[in-house]
Each structure stands twice: as structure tokens, then as C-alpha cells.
Short mmCIF file of C-alpha atoms and ligand atoms in Angstrom, two decimals:
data_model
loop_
_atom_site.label_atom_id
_atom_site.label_comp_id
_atom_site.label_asym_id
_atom_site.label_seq_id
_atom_site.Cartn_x
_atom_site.Cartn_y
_atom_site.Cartn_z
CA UNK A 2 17.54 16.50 -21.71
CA UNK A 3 16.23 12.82 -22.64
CA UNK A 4 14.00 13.00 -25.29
CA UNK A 5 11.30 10.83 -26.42
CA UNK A 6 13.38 8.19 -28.39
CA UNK A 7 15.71 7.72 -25.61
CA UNK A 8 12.41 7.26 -22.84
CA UNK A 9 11.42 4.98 -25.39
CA UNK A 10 14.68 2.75 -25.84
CA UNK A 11 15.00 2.58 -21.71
CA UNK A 12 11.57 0.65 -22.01
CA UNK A 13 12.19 -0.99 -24.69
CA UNK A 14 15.75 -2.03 -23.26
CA UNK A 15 15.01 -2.32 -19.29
CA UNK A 16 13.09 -4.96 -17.34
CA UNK A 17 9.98 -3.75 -17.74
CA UNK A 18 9.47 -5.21 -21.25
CA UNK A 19 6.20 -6.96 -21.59
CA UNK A 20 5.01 -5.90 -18.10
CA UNK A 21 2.43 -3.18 -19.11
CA UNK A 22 0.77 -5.67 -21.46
CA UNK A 23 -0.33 -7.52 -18.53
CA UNK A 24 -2.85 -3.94 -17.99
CA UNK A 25 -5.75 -3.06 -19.37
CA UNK A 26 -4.97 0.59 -19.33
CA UNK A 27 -6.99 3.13 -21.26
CA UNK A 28 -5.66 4.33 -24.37
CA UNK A 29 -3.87 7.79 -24.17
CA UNK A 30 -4.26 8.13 -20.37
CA UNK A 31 -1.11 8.44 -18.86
CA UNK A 32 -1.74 7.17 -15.07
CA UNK A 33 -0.01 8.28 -12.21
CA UNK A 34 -2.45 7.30 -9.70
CA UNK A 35 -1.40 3.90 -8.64
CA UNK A 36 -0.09 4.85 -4.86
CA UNK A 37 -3.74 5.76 -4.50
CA UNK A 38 -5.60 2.92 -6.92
CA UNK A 39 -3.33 0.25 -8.95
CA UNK A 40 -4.98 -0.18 -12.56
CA UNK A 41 -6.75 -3.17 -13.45
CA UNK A 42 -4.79 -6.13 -14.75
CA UNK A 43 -5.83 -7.85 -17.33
CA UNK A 44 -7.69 -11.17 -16.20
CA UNK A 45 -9.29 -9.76 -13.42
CA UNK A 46 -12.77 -9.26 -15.36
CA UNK A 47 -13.51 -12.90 -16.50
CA UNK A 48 -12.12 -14.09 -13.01
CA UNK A 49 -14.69 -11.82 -11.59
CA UNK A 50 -16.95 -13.18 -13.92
CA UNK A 51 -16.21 -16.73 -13.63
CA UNK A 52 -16.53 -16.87 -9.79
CA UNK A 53 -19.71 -14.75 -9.97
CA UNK A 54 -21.14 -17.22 -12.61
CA UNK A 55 -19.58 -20.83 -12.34
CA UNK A 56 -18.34 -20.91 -8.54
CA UNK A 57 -21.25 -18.72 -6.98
CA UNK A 58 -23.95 -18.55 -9.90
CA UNK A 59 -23.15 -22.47 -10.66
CA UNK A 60 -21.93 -24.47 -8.28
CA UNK A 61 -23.19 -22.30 -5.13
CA UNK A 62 -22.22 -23.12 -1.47
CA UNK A 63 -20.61 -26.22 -3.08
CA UNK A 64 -18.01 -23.86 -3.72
CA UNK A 65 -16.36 -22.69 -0.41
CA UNK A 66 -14.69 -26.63 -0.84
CA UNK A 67 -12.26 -27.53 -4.43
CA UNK A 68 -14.71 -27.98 -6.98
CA UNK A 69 -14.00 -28.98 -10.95
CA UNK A 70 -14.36 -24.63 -11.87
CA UNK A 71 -12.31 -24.50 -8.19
CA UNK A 72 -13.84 -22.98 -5.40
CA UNK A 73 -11.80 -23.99 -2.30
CA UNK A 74 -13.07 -20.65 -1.63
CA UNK A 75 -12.26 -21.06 2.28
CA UNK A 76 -8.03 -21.37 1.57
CA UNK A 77 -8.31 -19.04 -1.15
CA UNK A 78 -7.02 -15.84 1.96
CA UNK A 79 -4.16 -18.21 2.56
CA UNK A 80 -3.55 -18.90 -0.94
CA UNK A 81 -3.34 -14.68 -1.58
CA UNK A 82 -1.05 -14.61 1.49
CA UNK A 83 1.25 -16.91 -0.03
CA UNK A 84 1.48 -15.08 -3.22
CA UNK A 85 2.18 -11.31 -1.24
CA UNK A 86 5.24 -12.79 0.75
CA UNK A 87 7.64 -12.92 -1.28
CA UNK A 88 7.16 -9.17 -2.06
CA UNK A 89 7.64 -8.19 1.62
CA UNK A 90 10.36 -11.04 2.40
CA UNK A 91 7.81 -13.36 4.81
CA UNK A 92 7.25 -17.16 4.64
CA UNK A 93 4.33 -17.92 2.82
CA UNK A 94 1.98 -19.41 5.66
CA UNK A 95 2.70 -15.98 7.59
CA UNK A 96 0.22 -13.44 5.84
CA UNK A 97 -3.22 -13.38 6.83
CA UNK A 98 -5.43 -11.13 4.17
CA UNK A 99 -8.98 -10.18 4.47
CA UNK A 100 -10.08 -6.94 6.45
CA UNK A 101 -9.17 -3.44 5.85
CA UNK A 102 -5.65 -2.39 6.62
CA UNK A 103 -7.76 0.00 9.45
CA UNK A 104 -9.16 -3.40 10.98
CA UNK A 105 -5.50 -4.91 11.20
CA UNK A 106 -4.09 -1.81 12.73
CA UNK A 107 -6.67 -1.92 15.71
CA UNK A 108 -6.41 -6.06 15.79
CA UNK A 109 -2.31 -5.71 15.56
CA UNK A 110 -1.85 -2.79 17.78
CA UNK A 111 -4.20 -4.40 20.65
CA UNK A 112 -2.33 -7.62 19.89
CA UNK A 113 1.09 -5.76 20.18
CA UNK A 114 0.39 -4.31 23.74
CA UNK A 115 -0.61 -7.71 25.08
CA UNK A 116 2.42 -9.18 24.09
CA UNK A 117 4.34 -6.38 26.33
CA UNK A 118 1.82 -6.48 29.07
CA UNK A 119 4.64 -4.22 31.44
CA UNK A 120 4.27 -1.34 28.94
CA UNK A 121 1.67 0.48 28.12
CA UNK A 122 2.52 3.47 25.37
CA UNK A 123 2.01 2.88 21.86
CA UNK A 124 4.86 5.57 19.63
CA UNK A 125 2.67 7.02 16.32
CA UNK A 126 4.36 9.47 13.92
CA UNK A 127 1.88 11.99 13.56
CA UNK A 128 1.95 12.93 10.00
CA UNK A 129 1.19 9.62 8.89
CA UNK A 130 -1.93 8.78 6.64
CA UNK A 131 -4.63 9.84 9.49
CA UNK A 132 -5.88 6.36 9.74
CA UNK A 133 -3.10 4.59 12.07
CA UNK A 134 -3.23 7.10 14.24
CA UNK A 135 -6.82 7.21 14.11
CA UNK A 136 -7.04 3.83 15.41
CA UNK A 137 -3.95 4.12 17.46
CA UNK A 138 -6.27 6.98 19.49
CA UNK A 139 -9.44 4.40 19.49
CA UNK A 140 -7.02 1.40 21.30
CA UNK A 141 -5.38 3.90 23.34
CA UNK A 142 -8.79 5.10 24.34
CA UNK A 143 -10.11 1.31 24.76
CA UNK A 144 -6.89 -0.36 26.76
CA UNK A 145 -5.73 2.42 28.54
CA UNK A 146 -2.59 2.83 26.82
CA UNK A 147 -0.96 5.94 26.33
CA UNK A 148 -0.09 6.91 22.33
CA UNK A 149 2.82 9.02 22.42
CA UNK A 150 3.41 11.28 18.95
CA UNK A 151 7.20 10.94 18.05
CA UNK A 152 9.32 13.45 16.01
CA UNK A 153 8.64 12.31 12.39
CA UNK A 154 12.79 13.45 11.75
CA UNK A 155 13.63 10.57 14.78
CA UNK A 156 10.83 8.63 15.89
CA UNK A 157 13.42 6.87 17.88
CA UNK A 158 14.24 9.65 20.37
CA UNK A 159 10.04 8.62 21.11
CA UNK A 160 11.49 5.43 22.84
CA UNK A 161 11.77 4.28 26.18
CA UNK A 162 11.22 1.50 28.66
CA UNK A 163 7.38 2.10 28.57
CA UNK A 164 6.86 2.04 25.17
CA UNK A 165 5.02 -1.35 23.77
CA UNK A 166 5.03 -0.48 20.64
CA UNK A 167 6.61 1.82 17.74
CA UNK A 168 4.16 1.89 15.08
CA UNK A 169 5.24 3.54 11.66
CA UNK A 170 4.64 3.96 7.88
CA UNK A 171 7.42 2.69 5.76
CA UNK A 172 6.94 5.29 2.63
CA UNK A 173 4.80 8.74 3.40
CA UNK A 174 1.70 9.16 1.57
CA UNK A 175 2.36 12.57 1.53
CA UNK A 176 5.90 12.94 0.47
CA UNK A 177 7.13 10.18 -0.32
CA UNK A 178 9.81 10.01 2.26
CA UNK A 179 10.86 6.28 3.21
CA UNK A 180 11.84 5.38 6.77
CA UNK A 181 15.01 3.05 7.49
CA UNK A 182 12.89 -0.01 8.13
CA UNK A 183 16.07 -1.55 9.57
CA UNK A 184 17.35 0.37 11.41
CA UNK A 185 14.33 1.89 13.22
CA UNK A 186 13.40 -2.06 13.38
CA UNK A 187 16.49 -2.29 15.49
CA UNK A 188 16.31 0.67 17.11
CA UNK A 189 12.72 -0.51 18.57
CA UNK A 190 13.92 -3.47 19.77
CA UNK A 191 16.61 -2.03 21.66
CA UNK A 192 14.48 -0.30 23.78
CA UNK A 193 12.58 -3.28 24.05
CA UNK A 194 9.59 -2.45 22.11
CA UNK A 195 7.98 -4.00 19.32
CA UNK A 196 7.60 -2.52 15.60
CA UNK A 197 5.01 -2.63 13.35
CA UNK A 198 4.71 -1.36 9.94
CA UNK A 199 1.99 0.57 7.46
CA UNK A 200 3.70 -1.24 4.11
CA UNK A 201 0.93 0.39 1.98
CA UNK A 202 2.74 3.06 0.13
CA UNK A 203 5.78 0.06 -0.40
CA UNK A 204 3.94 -3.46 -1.26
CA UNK A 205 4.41 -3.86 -4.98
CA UNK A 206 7.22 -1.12 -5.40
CA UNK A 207 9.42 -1.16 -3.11
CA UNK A 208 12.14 -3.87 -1.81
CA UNK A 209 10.82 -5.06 1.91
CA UNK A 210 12.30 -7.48 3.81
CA UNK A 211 10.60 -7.84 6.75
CA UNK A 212 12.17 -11.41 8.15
CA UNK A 213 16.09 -9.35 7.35
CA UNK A 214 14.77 -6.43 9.14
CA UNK A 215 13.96 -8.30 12.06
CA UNK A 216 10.52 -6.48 12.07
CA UNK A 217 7.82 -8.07 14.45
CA UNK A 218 4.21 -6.72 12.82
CA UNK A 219 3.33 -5.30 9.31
CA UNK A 220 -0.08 -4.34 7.52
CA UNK A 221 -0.56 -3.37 3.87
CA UNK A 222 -3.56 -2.85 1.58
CA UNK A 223 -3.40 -4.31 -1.56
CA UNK A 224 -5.69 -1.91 -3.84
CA UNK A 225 -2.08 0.19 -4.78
CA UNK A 226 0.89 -1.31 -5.92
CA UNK A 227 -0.94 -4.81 -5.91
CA UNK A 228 -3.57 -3.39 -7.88
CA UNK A 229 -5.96 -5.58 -6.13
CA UNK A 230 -9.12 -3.24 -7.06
CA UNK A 231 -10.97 -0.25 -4.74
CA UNK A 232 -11.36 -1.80 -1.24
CA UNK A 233 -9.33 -4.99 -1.97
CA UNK A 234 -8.29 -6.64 1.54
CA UNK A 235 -5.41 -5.61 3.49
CA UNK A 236 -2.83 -8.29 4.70
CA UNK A 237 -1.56 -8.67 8.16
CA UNK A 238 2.03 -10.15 9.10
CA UNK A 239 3.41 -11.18 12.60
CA UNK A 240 7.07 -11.95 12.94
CA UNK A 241 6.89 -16.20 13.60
CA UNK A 242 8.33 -16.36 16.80
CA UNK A 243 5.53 -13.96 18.12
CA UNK A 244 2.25 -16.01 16.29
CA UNK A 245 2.03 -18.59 19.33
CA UNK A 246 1.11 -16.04 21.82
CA UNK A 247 -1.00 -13.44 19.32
CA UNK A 248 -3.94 -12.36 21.30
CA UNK A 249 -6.04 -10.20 18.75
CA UNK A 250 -8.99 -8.63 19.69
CA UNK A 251 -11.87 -9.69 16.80
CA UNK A 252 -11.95 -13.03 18.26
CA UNK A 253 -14.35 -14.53 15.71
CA UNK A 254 -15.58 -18.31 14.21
CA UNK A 255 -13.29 -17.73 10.94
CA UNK A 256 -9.99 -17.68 13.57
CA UNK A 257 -11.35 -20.38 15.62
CA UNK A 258 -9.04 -23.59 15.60
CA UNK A 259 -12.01 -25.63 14.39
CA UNK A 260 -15.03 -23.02 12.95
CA UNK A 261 -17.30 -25.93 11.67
CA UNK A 262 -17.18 -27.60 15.44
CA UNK A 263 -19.12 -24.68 16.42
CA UNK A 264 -17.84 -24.83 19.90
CA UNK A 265 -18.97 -22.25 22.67
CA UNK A 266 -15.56 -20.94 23.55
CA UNK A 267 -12.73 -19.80 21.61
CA UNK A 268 -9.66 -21.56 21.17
CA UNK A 269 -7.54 -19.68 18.50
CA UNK A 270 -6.30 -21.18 15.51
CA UNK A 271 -2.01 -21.85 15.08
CA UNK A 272 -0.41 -19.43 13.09
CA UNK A 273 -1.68 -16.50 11.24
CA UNK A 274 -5.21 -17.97 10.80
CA UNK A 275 -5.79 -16.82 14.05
CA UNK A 276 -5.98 -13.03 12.39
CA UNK A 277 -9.52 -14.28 10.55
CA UNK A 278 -12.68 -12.72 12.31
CA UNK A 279 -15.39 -13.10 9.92
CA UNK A 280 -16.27 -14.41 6.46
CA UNK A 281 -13.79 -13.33 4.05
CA UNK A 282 -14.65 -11.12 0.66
CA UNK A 283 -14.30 -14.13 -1.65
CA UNK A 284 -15.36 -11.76 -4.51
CA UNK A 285 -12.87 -9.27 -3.81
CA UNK A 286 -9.90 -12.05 -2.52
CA UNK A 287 -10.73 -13.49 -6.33
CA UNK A 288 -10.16 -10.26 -8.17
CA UNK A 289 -6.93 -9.58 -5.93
CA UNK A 290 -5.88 -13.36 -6.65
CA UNK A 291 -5.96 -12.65 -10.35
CA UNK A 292 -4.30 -9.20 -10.18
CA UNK A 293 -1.67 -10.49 -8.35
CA UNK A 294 -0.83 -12.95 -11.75
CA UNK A 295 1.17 -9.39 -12.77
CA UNK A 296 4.04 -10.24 -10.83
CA UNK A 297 4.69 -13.68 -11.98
CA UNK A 298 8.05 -13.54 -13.00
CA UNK A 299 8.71 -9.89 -11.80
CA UNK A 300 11.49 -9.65 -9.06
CA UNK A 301 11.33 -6.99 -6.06
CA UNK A 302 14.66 -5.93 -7.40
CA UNK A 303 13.82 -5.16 -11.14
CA UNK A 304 10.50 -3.24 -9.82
CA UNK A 305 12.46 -0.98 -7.42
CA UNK A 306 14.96 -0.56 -10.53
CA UNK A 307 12.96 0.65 -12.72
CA UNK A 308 10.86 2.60 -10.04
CA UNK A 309 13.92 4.59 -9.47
CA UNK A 310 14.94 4.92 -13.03
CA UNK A 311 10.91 6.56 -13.60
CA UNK A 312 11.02 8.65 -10.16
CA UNK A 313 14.96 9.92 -10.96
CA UNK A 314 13.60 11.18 -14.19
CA UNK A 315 10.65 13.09 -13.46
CA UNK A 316 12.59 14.64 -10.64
CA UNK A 317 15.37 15.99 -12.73
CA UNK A 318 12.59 17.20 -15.57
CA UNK A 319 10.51 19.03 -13.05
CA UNK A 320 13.76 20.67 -11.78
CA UNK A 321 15.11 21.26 -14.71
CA UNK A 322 11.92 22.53 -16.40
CA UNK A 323 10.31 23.87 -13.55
CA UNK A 324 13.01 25.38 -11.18
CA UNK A 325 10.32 27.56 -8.93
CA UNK A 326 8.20 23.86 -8.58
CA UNK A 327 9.01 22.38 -4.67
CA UNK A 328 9.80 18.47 -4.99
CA UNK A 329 9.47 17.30 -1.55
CA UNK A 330 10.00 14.07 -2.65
CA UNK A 331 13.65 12.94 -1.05
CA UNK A 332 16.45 13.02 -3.62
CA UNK A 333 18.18 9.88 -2.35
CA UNK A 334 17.06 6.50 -3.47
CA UNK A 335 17.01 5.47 -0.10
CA UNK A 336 14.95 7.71 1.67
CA UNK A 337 11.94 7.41 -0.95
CA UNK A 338 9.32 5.40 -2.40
CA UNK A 339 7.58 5.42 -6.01
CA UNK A 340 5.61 8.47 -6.18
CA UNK A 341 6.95 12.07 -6.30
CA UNK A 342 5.34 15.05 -4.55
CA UNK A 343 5.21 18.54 -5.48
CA UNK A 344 3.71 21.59 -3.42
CA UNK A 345 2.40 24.38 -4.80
CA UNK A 346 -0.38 26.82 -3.83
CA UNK A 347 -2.30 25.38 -6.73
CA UNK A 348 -1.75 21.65 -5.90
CA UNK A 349 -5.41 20.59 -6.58
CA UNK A 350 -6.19 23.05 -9.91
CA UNK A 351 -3.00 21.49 -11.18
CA UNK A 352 -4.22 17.87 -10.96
CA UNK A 353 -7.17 18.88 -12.08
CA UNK A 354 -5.86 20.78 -15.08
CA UNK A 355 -3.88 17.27 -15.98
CA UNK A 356 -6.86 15.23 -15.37
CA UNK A 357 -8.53 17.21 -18.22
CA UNK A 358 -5.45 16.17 -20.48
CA UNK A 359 -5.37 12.71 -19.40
CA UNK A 360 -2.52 12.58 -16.78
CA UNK A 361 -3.50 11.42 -13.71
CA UNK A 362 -2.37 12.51 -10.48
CA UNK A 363 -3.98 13.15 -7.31
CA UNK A 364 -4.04 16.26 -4.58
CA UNK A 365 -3.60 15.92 -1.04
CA UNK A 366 -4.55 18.60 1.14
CA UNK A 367 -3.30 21.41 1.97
CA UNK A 368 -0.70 21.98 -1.30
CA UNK A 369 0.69 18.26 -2.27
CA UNK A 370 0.26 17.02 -6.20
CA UNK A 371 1.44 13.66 -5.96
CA UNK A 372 2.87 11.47 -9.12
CA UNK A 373 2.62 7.86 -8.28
CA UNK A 374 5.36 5.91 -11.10
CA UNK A 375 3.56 2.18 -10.36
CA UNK A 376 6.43 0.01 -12.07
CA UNK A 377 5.10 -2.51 -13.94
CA UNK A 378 3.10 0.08 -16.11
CA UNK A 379 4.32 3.19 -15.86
CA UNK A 380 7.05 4.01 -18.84
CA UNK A 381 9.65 6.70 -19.36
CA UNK A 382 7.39 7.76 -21.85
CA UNK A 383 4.32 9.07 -19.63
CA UNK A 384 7.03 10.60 -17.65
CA UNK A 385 7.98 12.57 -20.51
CA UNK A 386 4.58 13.63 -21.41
CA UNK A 387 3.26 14.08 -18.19
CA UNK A 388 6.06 16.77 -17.66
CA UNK A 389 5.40 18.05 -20.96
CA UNK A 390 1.78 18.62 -19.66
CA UNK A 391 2.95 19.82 -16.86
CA UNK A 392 4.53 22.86 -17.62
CA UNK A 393 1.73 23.40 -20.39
CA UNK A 394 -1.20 23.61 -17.58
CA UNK A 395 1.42 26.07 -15.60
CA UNK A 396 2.69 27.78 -18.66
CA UNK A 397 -0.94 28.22 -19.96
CA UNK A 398 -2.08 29.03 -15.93
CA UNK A 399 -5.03 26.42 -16.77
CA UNK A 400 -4.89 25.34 -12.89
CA UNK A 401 -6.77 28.77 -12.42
CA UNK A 402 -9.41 27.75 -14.35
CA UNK A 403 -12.60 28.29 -11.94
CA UNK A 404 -13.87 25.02 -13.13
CA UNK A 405 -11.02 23.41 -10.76
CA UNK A 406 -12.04 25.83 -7.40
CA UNK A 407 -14.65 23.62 -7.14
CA UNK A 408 -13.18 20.56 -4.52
CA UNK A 409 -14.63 17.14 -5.30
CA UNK A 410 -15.37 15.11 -2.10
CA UNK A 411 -12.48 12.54 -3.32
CA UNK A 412 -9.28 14.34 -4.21
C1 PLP B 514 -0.39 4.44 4.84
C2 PLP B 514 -1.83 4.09 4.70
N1 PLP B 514 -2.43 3.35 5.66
C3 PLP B 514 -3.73 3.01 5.57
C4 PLP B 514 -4.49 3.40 4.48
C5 PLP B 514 -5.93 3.08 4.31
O1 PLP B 514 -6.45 2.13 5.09
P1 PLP B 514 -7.77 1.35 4.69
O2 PLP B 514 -7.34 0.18 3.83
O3 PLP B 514 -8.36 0.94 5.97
O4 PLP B 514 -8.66 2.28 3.92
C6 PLP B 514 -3.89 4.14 3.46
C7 PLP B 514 -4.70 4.55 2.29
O5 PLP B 514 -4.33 5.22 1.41
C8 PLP B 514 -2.56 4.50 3.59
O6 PLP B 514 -1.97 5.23 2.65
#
């Protein structure tokens, strides 16, 4: 059993040293939440601040060009972009960020089919967070394509010559369960289809290499792992090779080659610019810019090491400690991501029940408690205590409280 001075000397000792400083986390919260909503880094608040009061407040329109407080507000997407690549192992100039990651999935899946105008089905994995297949459904409905539901155990056995595109989540936001992005990458393209993947439940956490993998499409939002803030923008990427002939769908001014010429027709913009429809958040691009300041310095590798080192922990306490507890979190390292999932009958009394002591988790319906370990703040520590509360709330039966029957409208 490790006990509280050896938790502590594996933070004291590992990578993560000085990382949670760069958070402005509550005192005596312990926060597992950050698959669902990353803290808030500190900075964040007087960039927020400073935009709303010098760049907007000040310096108004002035400000979509470089000004002396800085502004440039119209490269600041590209500038985000260029800071998010190295996480998922793109070239700088090939992120676009700005709409939700719902938005890209309907401009990236249209986009996909037209770039395999013979085929026409589009491969979903049905237990996927609701939204891609959601809008998989809606651009089925709108182009005519067919969306084909594939085996979550071998999505592969879904393709064939028809299929356009295979479009998957990398890390479940149910389980927990990580997909071979590889190999299904490869797999795909054997059968002559593109891939395209839902990287939010691995941006920030988890090792992606999307250029290695040979992938062709990606989105990702960045209010988890990146801790970009609720309703931060998503980010798009399209493999290189495929950006000359991208034909999304949201054709709007902000994509145009030239928006200030105001043209009549649209002629899209080279590279990933092209992705732009509108305006983009500046306010919310700004916070995101900031927040992403807590991975200067911070490798992919030393994140997913101590990921694993937080995750392999909490999985052997809650086995250990609680034997009748189902982790259907993976055991392997390689087939999952950095949150652990546990079903129980109780699922949503339990969070609730650790809410009330300040460890935060969330429920997913129908039985899933789900323990997100976000690496740069969460310690061995909180795991230890969070476990400790754990089997207190069971122990005690405090998830029967009647107080927690009661379902809030955000779980
Ligand atoms: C895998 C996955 N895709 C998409 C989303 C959400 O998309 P949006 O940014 O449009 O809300 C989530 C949100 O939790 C998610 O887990």
C-alpha cells in the first residue's frame, strides 16, 4: 500500500515538479474533473482582463492589427494553432482553431466525402460521445451518404470499398478505452478510406502523433486537457497533402483568400485558413492563448508519464480497497487515456457524495463515475485522498443520501 509520504516523494521526485503552481486551484479541492473542464491556469484572468480593457476597452478596432498592448487579434487563431501542434505531432501552420469541435466534425466530415467523391458511407462507432455521430446523422442526412455504425471491439471489420470515411474517438469519454490510432489509421487507408479523429479526451494527456500515424483529419476541443476555459474553441487538422483540395462546407469571408477584398465569389484561402467561416472568439482564443503558457516546457512524454503513474495508482487502490467496485477503465497503458471509470448502480450519488467532500468527479449516465487524473495538476496525493474518500462515502453509504436522487441538468 503507498502511503501518503511515498505519493508525496513521487511528486516531489517526478516531472511534474513545479507544474501545478502554474494553477490557480482552490484550496483543499481535490479535482478530478479535467476530461470534462481543465482548471484555470494562472494568467488567464489579467489576460482576460487586459484584452477586455487595453486591446478592446483601449485601443478598440485598432486592435484586430499588432498594436503596442498587441492586438494582431486577426493571426492570434493561427498563433493558438501553432502552439497545439506540437501536442498532437502536426506542423505548426496545419491547425485551424475557432468553432466548436461539433462545427469541425460537420465541416471535416462533408470535406472528407468530397475528397472520395466514388464513396459515399461515412463508418461512426456508436458509443462515442453522442455528438460525432450526431452530426455524422445531420451530413449523412444532408449529402446523401450512408453512416454505417461499426463494432466498437473492430471498427475495421466496418470497412469496405464504399466507405469515405472512418471517423473515430481516440480515448472514450465513457471508459476510457484508447483506440490504436495507428493502426486503425492504417487499417483505413487500406481500404482506401480516409480517417479522422475526435482527439478530445487525448489533447493535453496523451502522446498523439498524427503526421507518424499517417492520419488524414483530426478535431479536438481545447476546454479539457488544454484547459482553455468552458466553450474554448475546438481545433481542426487536415493531413498536408489533402489541404489543396479541402472543400468545407461553411464557406465564409474569414476563409476567403483575401476577406478585406470583399469579392462576390469565393476563392478559398491556401492551407488550413481555409477552415475559418466567421469572426473568431478573440475573447475566448485570448484566454486559451494564455492557458496554453502551462505547457511551456512540458513534453508529451513526461505528461503521459506521469498520467500513467496517477491512473496505475488509483486503479490498484480502488481494487485493492474496493474489490466489489467495476473499473472499466483498460488495465494496459496502451489501451487507455487519463481518466478512470467506475460503474456502479450508484454512479451519480457517489460523485455527488465526493463533491460534498471536495473531490471532484463527474457521472455519466446510466452507471459511469469517471476520475479524470489531468497531469500537470493532479498529484499522487489527491489520488490518495480521493480513494480515501472514496471508500468513506461507500463505507458510510452517503451516496444514498436523498439529497443526491435529485439529478442536476449537468452531471
Ligand atoms: C469526444 C468528444 N467530442 C466532442 C465533444 C463536444 O463537442 P463540442 O465542443 O461541440 O461541445 C466532447 C465533449 O465532451 C467529447 O468528449
Amino acid at each position: 500500500m503507498t502511503t501518503r509520504e511515498e505519493a508525496a516523494r513521487l511528486d516531489a521526485a517526478g516531472p511534474a515538479t513545479g507544474w501545478r503552481e502554474r494553477f490557480a486551484l482552490p484550496e483543499g479541492v481535490v479535482y478530478l474533473d479535467g476530461n470534462s473542464l481543465g482548471a484555470l491556469p494562472v494568467g488567464v484572468a489579467d489576460r482576460l482582463v487586459r484584452v477586455a480593457t487595453h486591446e478592446w476597452g483601449r485601443d478598440l478596432i485598432t486592435s484586430w492589427n499588432p498594436t503596442a498592448a498587441g492586438g494582431d487579434w486577426i493571426s492570434l487563431a493561427r498563433r493558438v494553432g501553432m502552439r497545439i501542434a506540437p501536442l498532437i505531432g502536426a506542423a505548426p501552420g496545419d491547425v485551424h482553431v475557432g468553432d466548436s469541435t461539433s462545427v469541425s466534425l460537420f465541416k471535416t466530415m462533408v470535406a472528407a466525402l468530397r475528397l472520395r467523391p466514388g464513396r459515399r458511407v461515412l463508418v461512426v462507432e456508436p458509443s462515442t460521445f453522442p455528438t460525432d455521430g450526431y452530426v455524422a446523422a445531420g451530413v449523412a442526412r444532408l449529402t446523401g451518404a450512408e453512416l454505417r455504425w461499426c463494432d466498437p471491439a473492430d471498427p475495421a471489420a466496418s470497412l469496405d470499398d464504399d466507405v469515405a470515411l472512418l471517423s473515430l474517438t481516440h480515448v472514450d469519454f465513457r471508459t476510457g478505452a484508447m483506440y490504436d490510432l495507428p493502426g486503425l489509421s492504417a487499417a483505413a487507408h487500406e481500404a482506401g478510406a480516409l480517417v479522422q479523429w475526435d482527439l478530445c479526451h487525448s489533447t493535453g494527456a496523451v502522446p498523439v502523433d498524427l503526421t507518424a500515424a499517417g492520419a488524414d483529419l483530426a478535431v479536438g476541443c481545447s476546454y479539457k486537457y488544454l484547459n482553455g476555459g468552458p466553450g474554448a474553441p475546438a481545433f481542426t487538422w487536415v493531413a498536408p497533402a489533402l489541404q489543396p483540395d479541402l472543400d468545407q462546407p461553411v464557406q465564409g469571408w474569414m476563409g476567403h483568400a483575401s476577406p478585406f477584398a470583399m469579392q462576390r465569389d469565393y476563392e478559398p484561402a491556401d492551407g488550413m485558413r481555409r477552415m475559418a467561416s466567421g469572426t473568431p472568439p478573440v475573447l475566448a482564443l485570448s484566454a486559451l492563448d494564455a492557458a496554453l503558457d502551462a505547457f511551456d516546457g512540458v513534453t508529451v512524454a513526461d505528461l503521459r508519464a506521469v498520467s500513467l503513474s496517477l491512473t496505475d495508482l488509483f486503479i490498484r487502490l480502488v481494487a485493492d480497497r474496493l474489490p466489489d467496485v467495476e473499473i472499466v477503465t483498460p488495465r494496459e497503458h496502451e489501451r487507455r487515456g487519463s481518466q478512470v471509470s467506475l460503474r456502479h448502480a450508484d454512479a451519480y450519488g457517489i460523485v455527488q457524495a465526493l463533491i460534498a467532500r471536495g473531490v471532484v468527479g463527474d457521472f455519466r449516465d446510466p452507471d459511469i463515475a469517471r476520475f479524470g487524473f489531468a497531469p500537470l495538476y493532479v498529484r499522487h496525493v489527491d489520488v490518495l485522498d480521493a480513494v480515501d474518500h472514496l471508500v468513506a462515502v461507500l463505507e458510510a453509504g452517503e451516496h444514498r443520501d436523498p439529497r443526491y436522487a435529485v439529478r442536476s441538468t449537468v452531471t
